mmCIF file of C-alpha atoms and ligand atoms in Angstrom:
data_model
loop_
_atom_site.group_PDB
_atom_site.id
_atom_site.type_symbol
_atom_site.label_atom_id
_atom_site.label_comp_id
_atom_site.label_asym_id
_atom_site.label_seq_id
_atom_site.Cartn_x
_atom_site.Cartn_y
_atom_site.Cartn_z
ATOM 1 C CA UNK A 1 113.535 259.062 262.142
ATOM 2 C CA UNK A 2 115.056 255.677 261.280
ATOM 3 C CA UNK A 3 112.836 252.750 262.158
ATOM 4 C CA UNK A 4 114.259 250.070 264.452
ATOM 5 C CA UNK A 5 115.844 247.599 262.056
ATOM 6 C CA UNK A 6 114.231 244.515 263.572
ATOM 7 C CA UNK A 7 110.729 245.713 262.633
ATOM 8 C CA UNK A 8 111.584 245.469 258.946
ATOM 9 C CA UNK A 9 111.055 241.765 258.338
ATOM 10 C CA UNK A 10 107.503 241.411 259.644
ATOM 11 C CA UNK A 11 105.023 240.072 257.096
ATOM 12 C CA UNK A 12 101.289 240.690 256.564
ATOM 13 C CA UNK A 13 100.455 238.044 259.153
ATOM 14 C CA UNK A 14 102.655 239.550 261.865
ATOM 15 C CA UNK A 15 105.390 236.922 261.549
ATOM 16 C CA UNK A 16 108.865 238.244 262.291
ATOM 17 C CA UNK A 17 111.618 236.737 260.163
ATOM 18 C CA UNK A 18 114.891 236.527 262.037
ATOM 19 C CA UNK A 19 116.185 233.185 260.698
ATOM 20 C CA UNK A 20 117.958 233.071 257.330
ATOM 21 C CA UNK A 21 119.037 229.884 255.593
ATOM 22 C CA UNK A 22 121.793 230.429 253.065
ATOM 23 C CA UNK A 23 122.524 227.869 250.372
ATOM 24 C CA UNK A 24 126.236 227.869 249.589
ATOM 25 C CA UNK A 25 126.029 225.723 246.464
ATOM 26 C CA UNK A 26 123.658 223.693 244.300
ATOM 27 C CA UNK A 27 126.269 220.960 243.939
ATOM 28 C CA UNK A 28 126.330 217.841 246.080
ATOM 29 C CA UNK A 29 128.462 214.752 246.649
ATOM 30 C CA UNK A 30 125.306 212.622 247.119
ATOM 31 C CA UNK A 31 122.252 212.144 244.876
ATOM 32 C CA UNK A 32 119.410 211.487 247.325
ATOM 33 C CA UNK A 33 116.345 210.285 245.450
ATOM 34 C CA UNK A 34 113.891 212.474 247.403
ATOM 35 C CA UNK A 35 115.969 215.603 246.823
ATOM 36 C CA UNK A 36 117.471 215.440 243.340
ATOM 37 C CA UNK A 37 115.988 214.379 240.018
ATOM 38 C CA UNK A 38 117.684 211.177 238.793
ATOM 39 C CA UNK A 39 119.250 213.026 235.885
ATOM 40 C CA UNK A 40 120.783 215.600 238.274
ATOM 41 C CA UNK A 41 120.262 219.330 237.850
ATOM 42 C CA UNK A 42 121.727 221.581 235.198
ATOM 43 C CA UNK A 43 124.914 223.157 236.525
ATOM 44 C CA UNK A 44 125.477 226.783 235.578
ATOM 45 C CA UNK A 45 128.637 228.906 235.311
ATOM 46 C CA UNK A 46 130.274 230.060 238.536
ATOM 47 C CA UNK A 47 129.419 233.710 237.779
ATOM 48 C CA UNK A 48 125.725 232.955 238.432
ATOM 49 C CA UNK A 49 126.447 232.195 242.073
ATOM 50 C CA UNK A 50 127.320 234.325 245.071
ATOM 51 C CA UNK A 51 131.020 234.809 245.636
ATOM 52 C CA UNK A 52 132.426 234.808 249.164
ATOM 53 C CA UNK A 53 132.269 238.572 249.641
ATOM 54 C CA UNK A 54 128.745 238.634 248.212
ATOM 55 C CA UNK A 55 127.519 236.014 250.692
ATOM 56 C CA UNK A 56 129.049 238.146 253.414
ATOM 57 C CA UNK A 57 127.515 241.418 252.133
ATOM 58 C CA UNK A 58 124.048 239.907 251.724
ATOM 59 C CA UNK A 59 124.190 238.213 255.120
ATOM 60 C CA UNK A 60 125.275 241.473 256.766
ATOM 61 C CA UNK A 61 122.294 243.259 255.204
ATOM 62 C CA UNK A 62 119.904 240.645 256.549
ATOM 63 C CA UNK A 63 121.468 241.024 259.986
ATOM 64 C CA UNK A 64 120.933 244.780 259.747
ATOM 65 C CA UNK A 65 117.255 244.016 259.066
ATOM 66 C CA UNK A 66 116.877 241.808 262.133
ATOM 67 C CA UNK A 67 118.191 238.330 261.254
ATOM 68 C CA UNK A 68 119.637 236.645 264.354
ATOM 69 C CA UNK A 69 120.245 233.110 263.158
ATOM 70 C CA UNK A 70 121.891 231.857 259.966
ATOM 71 C CA UNK A 71 121.941 228.235 258.842
ATOM 72 C CA UNK A 72 124.201 227.172 255.992
ATOM 73 C CA UNK A 73 122.831 224.581 253.639
ATOM 74 C CA UNK A 74 122.797 223.556 249.982
ATOM 75 C CA UNK A 75 123.267 221.305 247.960
ATOM 76 C CA UNK A 76 126.056 220.151 250.170
ATOM 77 C CA UNK A 77 127.520 223.305 251.748
ATOM 78 C CA UNK A 78 130.865 221.655 252.491
ATOM 79 C CA UNK A 79 131.648 220.862 248.834
ATOM 80 C CA UNK A 80 131.962 224.574 248.137
ATOM 81 C CA UNK A 81 135.652 225.233 247.542
ATOM 82 C CA UNK A 82 135.821 228.272 249.840
ATOM 83 C CA UNK A 83 133.349 226.956 252.444
ATOM 84 C CA UNK A 84 135.823 227.496 255.298
ATOM 85 C CA UNK A 85 136.381 231.131 254.319
ATOM 86 C CA UNK A 86 132.624 231.775 254.080
ATOM 87 C CA UNK A 87 132.026 230.167 257.477
ATOM 88 C CA UNK A 88 134.798 232.188 259.126
ATOM 89 C CA UNK A 89 133.375 235.395 257.614
ATOM 90 C CA UNK A 90 129.836 234.695 258.800
ATOM 91 C CA UNK A 91 131.195 233.798 262.223
ATOM 92 C CA UNK A 92 132.112 237.472 262.626
ATOM 93 C CA UNK A 93 128.451 238.545 262.373
ATOM 94 C CA UNK A 94 126.327 238.792 265.543
ATOM 95 C CA UNK A 95 124.272 235.689 264.757
ATOM 96 C CA UNK A 96 123.788 232.130 265.922
ATOM 97 C CA UNK A 97 125.457 230.117 263.156
ATOM 98 C CA UNK A 98 124.376 226.574 262.242
ATOM 99 C CA UNK A 99 124.775 224.168 259.339
ATOM 100 C CA UNK A 100 122.895 221.309 257.661
ATOM 101 C CA UNK A 101 125.203 218.817 255.961
ATOM 102 C CA UNK A 102 125.267 215.229 254.785
ATOM 103 C CA UNK A 103 128.335 214.822 257.005
ATOM 104 C CA UNK A 104 130.586 213.209 254.392
ATOM 105 C CA UNK A 105 133.281 215.919 254.637
ATOM 106 C CA UNK A 106 132.545 217.060 258.163
ATOM 107 C CA UNK A 107 135.825 215.960 259.800
ATOM 108 C CA UNK A 108 137.738 218.495 257.670
ATOM 109 C CA UNK A 109 135.654 221.400 258.969
ATOM 110 C CA UNK A 110 135.236 220.924 262.706
ATOM 111 C CA UNK A 111 138.197 223.205 263.531
ATOM 112 C CA UNK A 112 136.736 225.921 261.300
ATOM 113 C CA UNK A 113 133.347 225.531 262.974
ATOM 114 C CA UNK A 114 134.954 226.002 266.374
ATOM 115 C CA UNK A 115 136.833 229.073 265.176
ATOM 116 C CA UNK A 116 133.623 230.564 263.781
ATOM 117 C CA UNK A 117 131.557 229.754 266.869
ATOM 118 C CA UNK A 118 129.350 227.331 264.938
ATOM 119 C CA UNK A 119 128.145 224.711 267.440
ATOM 120 C CA UNK A 120 124.949 223.262 265.928
ATOM 121 C CA UNK A 121 125.298 220.662 263.189
ATOM 122 C CA UNK A 122 122.355 218.922 261.507
ATOM 123 C CA UNK A 123 123.410 215.796 259.658
ATOM 124 C CA UNK A 124 121.230 213.931 257.173
ATOM 125 C CA UNK A 125 121.171 210.170 257.517
ATOM 126 C CA UNK A 126 118.254 208.169 256.166
ATOM 127 C CA UNK A 127 119.260 204.664 257.175
ATOM 128 C CA UNK A 128 121.493 202.863 259.661
ATOM 129 C CA UNK A 129 122.299 200.298 256.968
ATOM 130 C CA UNK A 130 125.109 200.884 254.470
ATOM 131 C CA UNK A 131 123.320 199.150 251.583
ATOM 132 C CA UNK A 132 120.184 201.194 252.056
ATOM 133 C CA UNK A 133 122.063 204.468 252.356
ATOM 134 C CA UNK A 134 123.791 203.628 249.089
ATOM 135 C CA UNK A 135 120.431 203.026 247.384
ATOM 136 C CA UNK A 136 118.867 206.214 248.778
ATOM 137 C CA UNK A 137 121.846 208.514 248.195
ATOM 138 C CA UNK A 138 123.143 206.733 245.057
ATOM 139 C CA UNK A 139 126.643 206.989 246.572
ATOM 140 C CA UNK A 140 128.759 204.944 249.029
ATOM 141 C CA UNK A 141 129.629 207.291 251.876
ATOM 142 C CA UNK A 142 127.669 205.748 254.742
ATOM 143 C CA UNK A 143 130.650 204.933 256.958
ATOM 144 C CA UNK A 144 132.163 208.391 256.618
ATOM 145 C CA UNK A 145 128.892 209.984 257.675
ATOM 146 C CA UNK A 146 128.531 207.615 260.634
ATOM 147 C CA UNK A 147 132.139 208.220 261.728
ATOM 148 C CA UNK A 148 131.662 211.964 261.447
ATOM 149 C CA UNK A 149 128.464 211.922 263.501
ATOM 150 C CA UNK A 150 130.467 210.250 266.281
ATOM 151 C CA UNK A 151 133.383 212.631 265.877
ATOM 152 C CA UNK A 152 131.221 215.766 265.993
ATOM 153 C CA UNK A 153 129.437 214.491 269.071
ATOM 154 C CA UNK A 154 132.666 213.608 270.894
ATOM 155 C CA UNK A 155 133.981 217.080 270.147
ATOM 156 C CA UNK A 156 130.958 218.554 271.880
ATOM 157 C CA UNK A 157 128.941 219.817 268.925
ATOM 158 C CA UNK A 158 125.158 219.753 269.226
ATOM 159 C CA UNK A 159 124.265 217.072 266.679
ATOM 160 C CA UNK A 160 120.843 216.533 265.137
ATOM 161 C CA UNK A 161 120.259 213.708 262.690
ATOM 162 C CA UNK A 162 117.648 214.298 259.957
ATOM 163 C CA UNK A 163 115.871 211.279 258.481
ATOM 164 C CA UNK A 164 113.343 211.617 255.646
ATOM 165 C CA UNK A 165 110.897 208.772 256.253
ATOM 166 C CA UNK A 166 109.764 206.986 253.106
ATOM 167 C CA UNK A 167 107.311 204.124 252.929
ATOM 168 C CA UNK A 168 108.842 200.813 251.942
ATOM 169 C CA UNK A 169 112.306 202.424 251.812
ATOM 170 C CA UNK A 170 113.395 203.118 255.389
ATOM 171 C CA UNK A 171 110.227 203.392 257.485
ATOM 172 C CA UNK A 172 110.969 200.082 259.214
ATOM 173 C CA UNK A 173 113.998 201.761 260.827
ATOM 174 C CA UNK A 174 112.093 204.443 262.733
ATOM 175 C CA UNK A 175 112.298 202.550 266.020
ATOM 176 C CA UNK A 176 116.010 201.745 265.470
ATOM 177 C CA UNK A 177 116.725 205.457 265.116
ATOM 178 C CA UNK A 178 114.738 206.139 268.302
ATOM 179 C CA UNK A 179 116.612 203.376 270.125
ATOM 180 C CA UNK A 180 119.871 205.090 269.100
ATOM 181 C CA UNK A 181 118.879 208.104 271.274
ATOM 182 C CA UNK A 182 118.670 205.970 274.420
ATOM 183 C CA UNK A 183 122.424 205.870 275.059
ATOM 184 C CA UNK A 184 123.671 208.624 272.755
ATOM 185 C CA UNK A 185 122.877 212.307 273.408
ATOM 186 C CA UNK A 186 121.705 212.656 269.817
ATOM 187 C CA UNK A 187 118.652 214.426 268.489
ATOM 188 C CA UNK A 188 116.949 212.453 265.744
ATOM 189 C CA UNK A 189 114.340 214.240 263.622
ATOM 190 C CA UNK A 190 111.906 212.406 261.378
ATOM 191 C CA UNK A 191 110.922 214.543 258.397
ATOM 192 C CA UNK A 192 107.815 213.999 256.307
ATOM 193 C CA UNK A 193 108.594 213.538 252.610
ATOM 194 C CA UNK A 194 107.891 216.884 250.906
ATOM 195 C CA UNK A 195 107.124 217.680 247.246
ATOM 196 C CA UNK A 196 109.692 219.494 245.071
ATOM 197 C CA UNK A 197 110.470 219.694 241.402
ATOM 198 C CA UNK A 198 111.624 216.349 240.022
ATOM 199 C CA UNK A 199 111.229 214.179 243.138
ATOM 200 C CA UNK A 200 108.125 212.288 241.904
ATOM 201 C CA UNK A 201 106.230 213.134 245.047
ATOM 202 C CA UNK A 202 103.124 211.226 246.043
ATOM 203 C CA UNK A 203 101.954 211.307 249.601
ATOM 204 C CA UNK A 204 101.588 207.523 249.452
ATOM 205 C CA UNK A 205 105.396 207.360 249.448
ATOM 206 C CA UNK A 206 105.630 209.371 252.670
ATOM 207 C CA UNK A 207 104.843 208.501 256.290
ATOM 208 C CA UNK A 208 102.974 210.978 258.489
ATOM 209 C CA UNK A 209 104.246 212.256 261.824
ATOM 210 C CA UNK A 210 101.128 210.686 263.363
ATOM 211 C CA UNK A 211 102.032 207.275 261.996
ATOM 212 C CA UNK A 212 105.643 207.620 263.156
ATOM 213 C CA UNK A 213 104.452 208.342 266.694
ATOM 214 C CA UNK A 214 101.966 205.467 266.534
ATOM 215 C CA UNK A 215 104.809 203.130 265.624
ATOM 216 C CA UNK A 216 106.882 204.493 268.518
ATOM 217 C CA UNK A 217 103.964 203.846 270.876
ATOM 218 C CA UNK A 218 103.463 200.334 269.565
ATOM 219 C CA UNK A 219 107.153 199.505 270.002
ATOM 220 C CA UNK A 220 108.108 201.332 273.205
ATOM 221 C CA UNK A 221 104.660 201.520 274.867
ATOM 222 C CA UNK A 222 102.815 204.726 275.810
ATOM 223 C CA UNK A 223 104.925 205.011 278.975
ATOM 224 C CA UNK A 224 108.146 204.331 277.090
ATOM 225 C CA UNK A 225 108.615 207.924 275.975
ATOM 226 C CA UNK A 226 107.278 211.337 276.803
ATOM 227 C CA UNK A 227 106.971 214.782 275.314
ATOM 228 C CA UNK A 228 110.101 216.954 275.648
ATOM 229 C CA UNK A 229 110.337 220.738 275.418
ATOM 230 C CA UNK A 230 110.111 222.560 272.078
ATOM 231 C CA UNK A 231 111.607 225.989 271.476
ATOM 232 C CA UNK A 232 109.542 228.860 270.051
ATOM 233 C CA UNK A 233 109.447 228.616 266.208
ATOM 234 C CA UNK A 234 110.502 224.978 266.365
ATOM 235 C CA UNK A 235 109.291 223.045 263.358
ATOM 236 C CA UNK A 236 109.703 219.816 265.291
ATOM 237 C CA UNK A 237 107.719 218.246 268.140
ATOM 238 C CA UNK A 238 110.182 216.620 270.532
ATOM 239 C CA UNK A 239 110.043 213.417 272.574
ATOM 240 C CA UNK A 240 112.432 211.523 274.842
ATOM 241 C CA UNK A 241 112.632 207.828 275.683
ATOM 242 C CA UNK A 242 112.270 207.124 279.386
ATOM 243 C CA UNK A 243 115.818 207.598 280.685
ATOM 244 C CA UNK A 244 117.002 208.459 277.163
ATOM 245 C CA UNK A 245 120.164 210.528 276.678
ATOM 246 C CA UNK A 246 118.928 212.124 273.443
ATOM 247 C CA UNK A 247 115.605 213.099 271.924
ATOM 248 C CA UNK A 248 113.587 212.334 268.826
ATOM 249 C CA UNK A 249 111.198 214.603 266.991
ATOM 250 C CA UNK A 250 108.726 214.705 264.137
ATOM 251 C CA UNK A 251 108.621 217.449 261.504
ATOM 252 C CA UNK A 252 105.190 217.485 259.904
ATOM 253 C CA UNK A 253 105.375 219.992 257.037
ATOM 254 C CA UNK A 254 102.816 217.970 255.084
ATOM 255 C CA UNK A 255 100.230 216.785 257.583
ATOM 256 C CA UNK A 256 100.457 219.594 260.153
ATOM 257 C CA UNK A 257 102.324 222.577 258.756
ATOM 258 C CA UNK A 258 103.812 225.016 261.233
ATOM 259 C CA UNK A 259 103.476 228.036 258.934
ATOM 260 C CA UNK A 260 101.711 230.127 261.598
ATOM 261 C CA UNK A 261 104.927 230.627 263.556
ATOM 262 C CA UNK A 262 107.341 230.582 260.606
ATOM 263 C CA UNK A 263 110.339 232.886 261.055
ATOM 264 C CA UNK A 264 112.398 231.587 258.093
ATOM 265 C CA UNK A 265 113.535 233.058 254.828
ATOM 266 C CA UNK A 266 115.985 231.560 252.346
ATOM 267 C CA UNK A 267 118.790 232.798 250.152
ATOM 268 C CA UNK A 268 119.636 230.484 247.241
ATOM 269 C CA UNK A 269 123.203 229.955 246.045
ATOM 270 C CA UNK A 270 122.469 232.169 243.035
ATOM 271 C CA UNK A 271 121.417 235.002 245.309
ATOM 272 C CA UNK A 272 117.610 234.774 245.106
ATOM 273 C CA UNK A 273 115.495 235.371 248.179
ATOM 274 C CA UNK A 274 112.739 232.798 248.709
ATOM 275 C CA UNK A 275 110.190 233.783 251.331
ATOM 276 C CA UNK A 276 108.953 230.180 251.646
ATOM 277 C CA UNK A 277 110.413 226.726 251.021
ATOM 278 C CA UNK A 278 107.355 225.729 248.994
ATOM 279 C CA UNK A 279 106.735 228.977 247.128
ATOM 280 C CA UNK A 280 107.753 229.639 243.555
ATOM 281 C CA UNK A 281 108.313 233.385 244.068
ATOM 282 C CA UNK A 282 111.931 234.489 244.084
ATOM 283 C CA UNK A 283 113.498 237.924 244.462
ATOM 284 C CA UNK A 284 116.850 238.414 242.807
ATOM 285 C CA UNK A 285 119.231 240.144 245.222
ATOM 286 C CA UNK A 286 122.531 239.294 243.573
ATOM 287 C CA UNK A 287 122.040 241.306 240.351
ATOM 288 C CA UNK A 288 121.030 244.501 242.187
ATOM 289 C CA UNK A 289 123.840 243.969 244.710
ATOM 290 C CA UNK A 290 126.331 243.785 241.847
ATOM 291 C CA UNK A 291 124.791 246.941 240.359
ATOM 292 C CA UNK A 292 125.365 248.762 243.660
ATOM 293 C CA UNK A 293 121.649 249.176 244.378
ATOM 294 C CA UNK A 294 120.036 249.257 247.820
ATOM 295 C CA UNK A 295 118.657 245.743 248.293
ATOM 296 C CA UNK A 296 116.891 246.407 251.587
ATOM 297 C CA UNK A 297 113.533 247.443 250.036
ATOM 298 C CA UNK A 298 113.657 244.291 247.892
ATOM 299 C CA UNK A 299 114.045 242.148 251.000
ATOM 300 C CA UNK A 300 111.270 243.834 252.961
ATOM 301 C CA UNK A 301 108.998 243.706 249.893
ATOM 302 C CA UNK A 302 109.599 239.973 249.447
ATOM 303 C CA UNK A 303 108.745 239.309 253.093
ATOM 304 C CA UNK A 304 105.503 241.265 252.688
ATOM 305 C CA UNK A 305 104.525 239.048 249.752
ATOM 306 C CA UNK A 306 104.875 235.856 251.800
ATOM 307 C CA UNK A 307 101.764 233.658 251.693
ATOM 308 C CA UNK A 308 100.022 232.434 254.851
ATOM 309 C CA UNK A 309 100.761 228.763 254.226
ATOM 310 C CA UNK A 310 103.254 226.674 252.186
ATOM 311 C CA UNK A 311 103.729 229.260 249.440
ATOM 312 C CA UNK A 312 99.995 229.089 248.655
ATOM 313 C CA UNK A 313 99.801 225.271 248.656
ATOM 314 C CA UNK A 314 97.282 225.481 251.463
ATOM 315 C CA UNK A 315 95.120 222.441 250.682
ATOM 316 C CA UNK A 316 95.990 218.750 250.223
ATOM 317 C CA UNK A 317 94.815 219.107 246.601
ATOM 318 C CA UNK A 318 97.250 221.912 245.852
ATOM 319 C CA UNK A 319 100.022 220.054 247.654
ATOM 320 C CA UNK A 320 99.456 217.100 245.343
ATOM 321 C CA UNK A 321 99.395 219.314 242.219
ATOM 322 C CA UNK A 322 102.521 218.440 240.223
ATOM 323 C CA UNK A 323 102.365 221.676 238.206
ATOM 324 C CA UNK A 324 102.926 223.614 241.445
ATOM 325 C CA UNK A 325 105.983 221.484 242.335
ATOM 326 C CA UNK A 326 107.336 221.999 238.845
ATOM 327 C CA UNK A 327 107.076 225.766 239.339
ATOM 328 C CA UNK A 328 109.373 225.475 242.369
ATOM 329 C CA UNK A 329 113.007 224.319 242.351
ATOM 330 C CA UNK A 330 114.385 220.945 243.294
ATOM 331 C CA UNK A 331 115.263 220.821 246.980
ATOM 332 C CA UNK A 332 118.964 220.560 246.157
ATOM 333 C CA UNK A 333 118.754 223.980 244.459
ATOM 334 C CA UNK A 334 116.742 225.619 247.226
ATOM 335 C CA UNK A 335 118.579 224.704 250.382
ATOM 336 C CA UNK A 336 116.371 222.768 252.769
HETATM 337 N N1 SAM B 401 123.189 218.359 251.751
HETATM 338 C C1 SAM B 401 122.781 218.755 253.050
HETATM 339 C C2 SAM B 401 122.033 217.633 253.747
HETATM 340 O O1 SAM B 401 121.636 216.685 253.082
HETATM 341 O O2 SAM B 401 121.848 217.752 254.956
HETATM 342 C C3 SAM B 401 121.963 220.033 253.102
HETATM 343 C C4 SAM B 401 120.912 220.238 252.068
HETATM 344 S S1 SAM B 401 119.527 219.133 252.136
HETATM 345 C C5 SAM B 401 118.556 219.745 250.797
HETATM 346 C C6 SAM B 401 118.707 219.697 253.591
HETATM 347 C C7 SAM B 401 117.703 218.780 254.202
HETATM 348 O O3 SAM B 401 116.586 218.668 253.338
HETATM 349 C C8 SAM B 401 118.198 217.360 254.432
HETATM 350 O O4 SAM B 401 117.996 217.001 255.778
HETATM 351 C C9 SAM B 401 117.337 216.532 253.533
HETATM 352 O O5 SAM B 401 117.088 215.261 254.076
HETATM 353 C C10 SAM B 401 116.077 217.362 253.432
HETATM 354 N N2 SAM B 401 115.264 217.069 252.255
HETATM 355 C C11 SAM B 401 115.658 217.064 250.967
HETATM 356 N N3 SAM B 401 114.630 216.737 250.148
HETATM 357 C C12 SAM B 401 113.546 216.527 250.955
HETATM 358 C C13 SAM B 401 112.194 216.151 250.718
HETATM 359 N N4 SAM B 401 111.727 215.931 249.497
HETATM 360 N N5 SAM B 401 111.368 216.019 251.766
HETATM 361 C C14 SAM B 401 111.825 216.233 253.031
HETATM 362 N N6 SAM B 401 113.087 216.604 253.316
HETATM 363 C C15 SAM B 401 113.947 216.740 252.296
HETATM 364 FE FE1 SF4 B 402 122.666 216.256 248.577
HETATM 365 FE FE2 SF4 B 402 121.507 216.848 250.897
HETATM 366 FE FE3 SF4 B 402 120.045 216.635 248.676
HETATM 367 FE FE4 SF4 B 402 121.100 214.461 249.685
HETATM 368 S S1 SF4 B 402 119.571 215.778 250.703
HETATM 369 S S2 SF4 B 402 121.153 215.071 247.505
HETATM 370 S S3 SF4 B 402 122.964 215.201 250.542
HETATM 371 S S4 SF4 B 402 121.570 218.160 249.075
#
């Protein structure tokens, strides 16, 4: 008798994986320092990457195995030439569709999002100051991103703004970002700086979720904001200013990982399944797909090999071990 499909993606620790993040490209129109090595990453021929129909076929297989939510990411997903076609195709699957983007090209895609039923847009913005954004992203697109955040919000999309908090770079803007949520129904998320290949990670350059909240308390007072609701599997702890229209949240992958309730798996632009953002293990799905093989056992096998915490980086010592970061990809080539 056939087993119910949704039981397939349960790992050794009983975690059910129903959330797939698909990277549409390794390319990007920004060069964020925390994400990309300064020298960029080696670009490979187009044939190494999933074509439109292959993204669709792989996604459909994951849905058959129980995936209920798909987030598109990258690199910058919207620089992919056929991004609109991919989004429309995925919109036909029975999933909640979402995207993470730097927002630079967003205005060109909002109609497509509506057509595809994609309502949730996460936009990365690390500073409210044009000069700082230029230094962090090594490009000058601040105003376009800001304009597009406003546009997406006015058109009724659910907009979350992701800020990677870095000491001495943008950490003095934490309270400005929180203040932004007072009048605007925006959801700001502060992300702890995470280690990946080539991003010269040292925890001293990051700011913990605890410190971010302490700064919020110092600035707004303990009564100035309160805890808001989280959803199951949320990686973020949410808060709201008293009378605030939006929310803010902290994502503490470094200081307080949320691996115990993880429901995420990742498909890279070159068709490799990663069972954890931090892990170095990858399962090639694209080659067997092209060879006409059944990829379902490969997917279930990869989920069963998932480690309990951060791809095995389960202590602060291992997290700080540069050889382990080097064994993983750069964030831009994973899809955050
Ligand atoms: N280009 C899109 C964007 O920037 O939103 C999607 C891809 S980007 C890799 C996805 C998310 O990962 C972004 O919010 C980015 O800020 C975050 N990110 C990248 N490198 C990171 C790091 N070292 N630590 C924490 N977050 C990181
Ligand atoms: Fe590009 Fe996003 Fe990485 Fe910045 S964080 S370099 S926008 S992929």
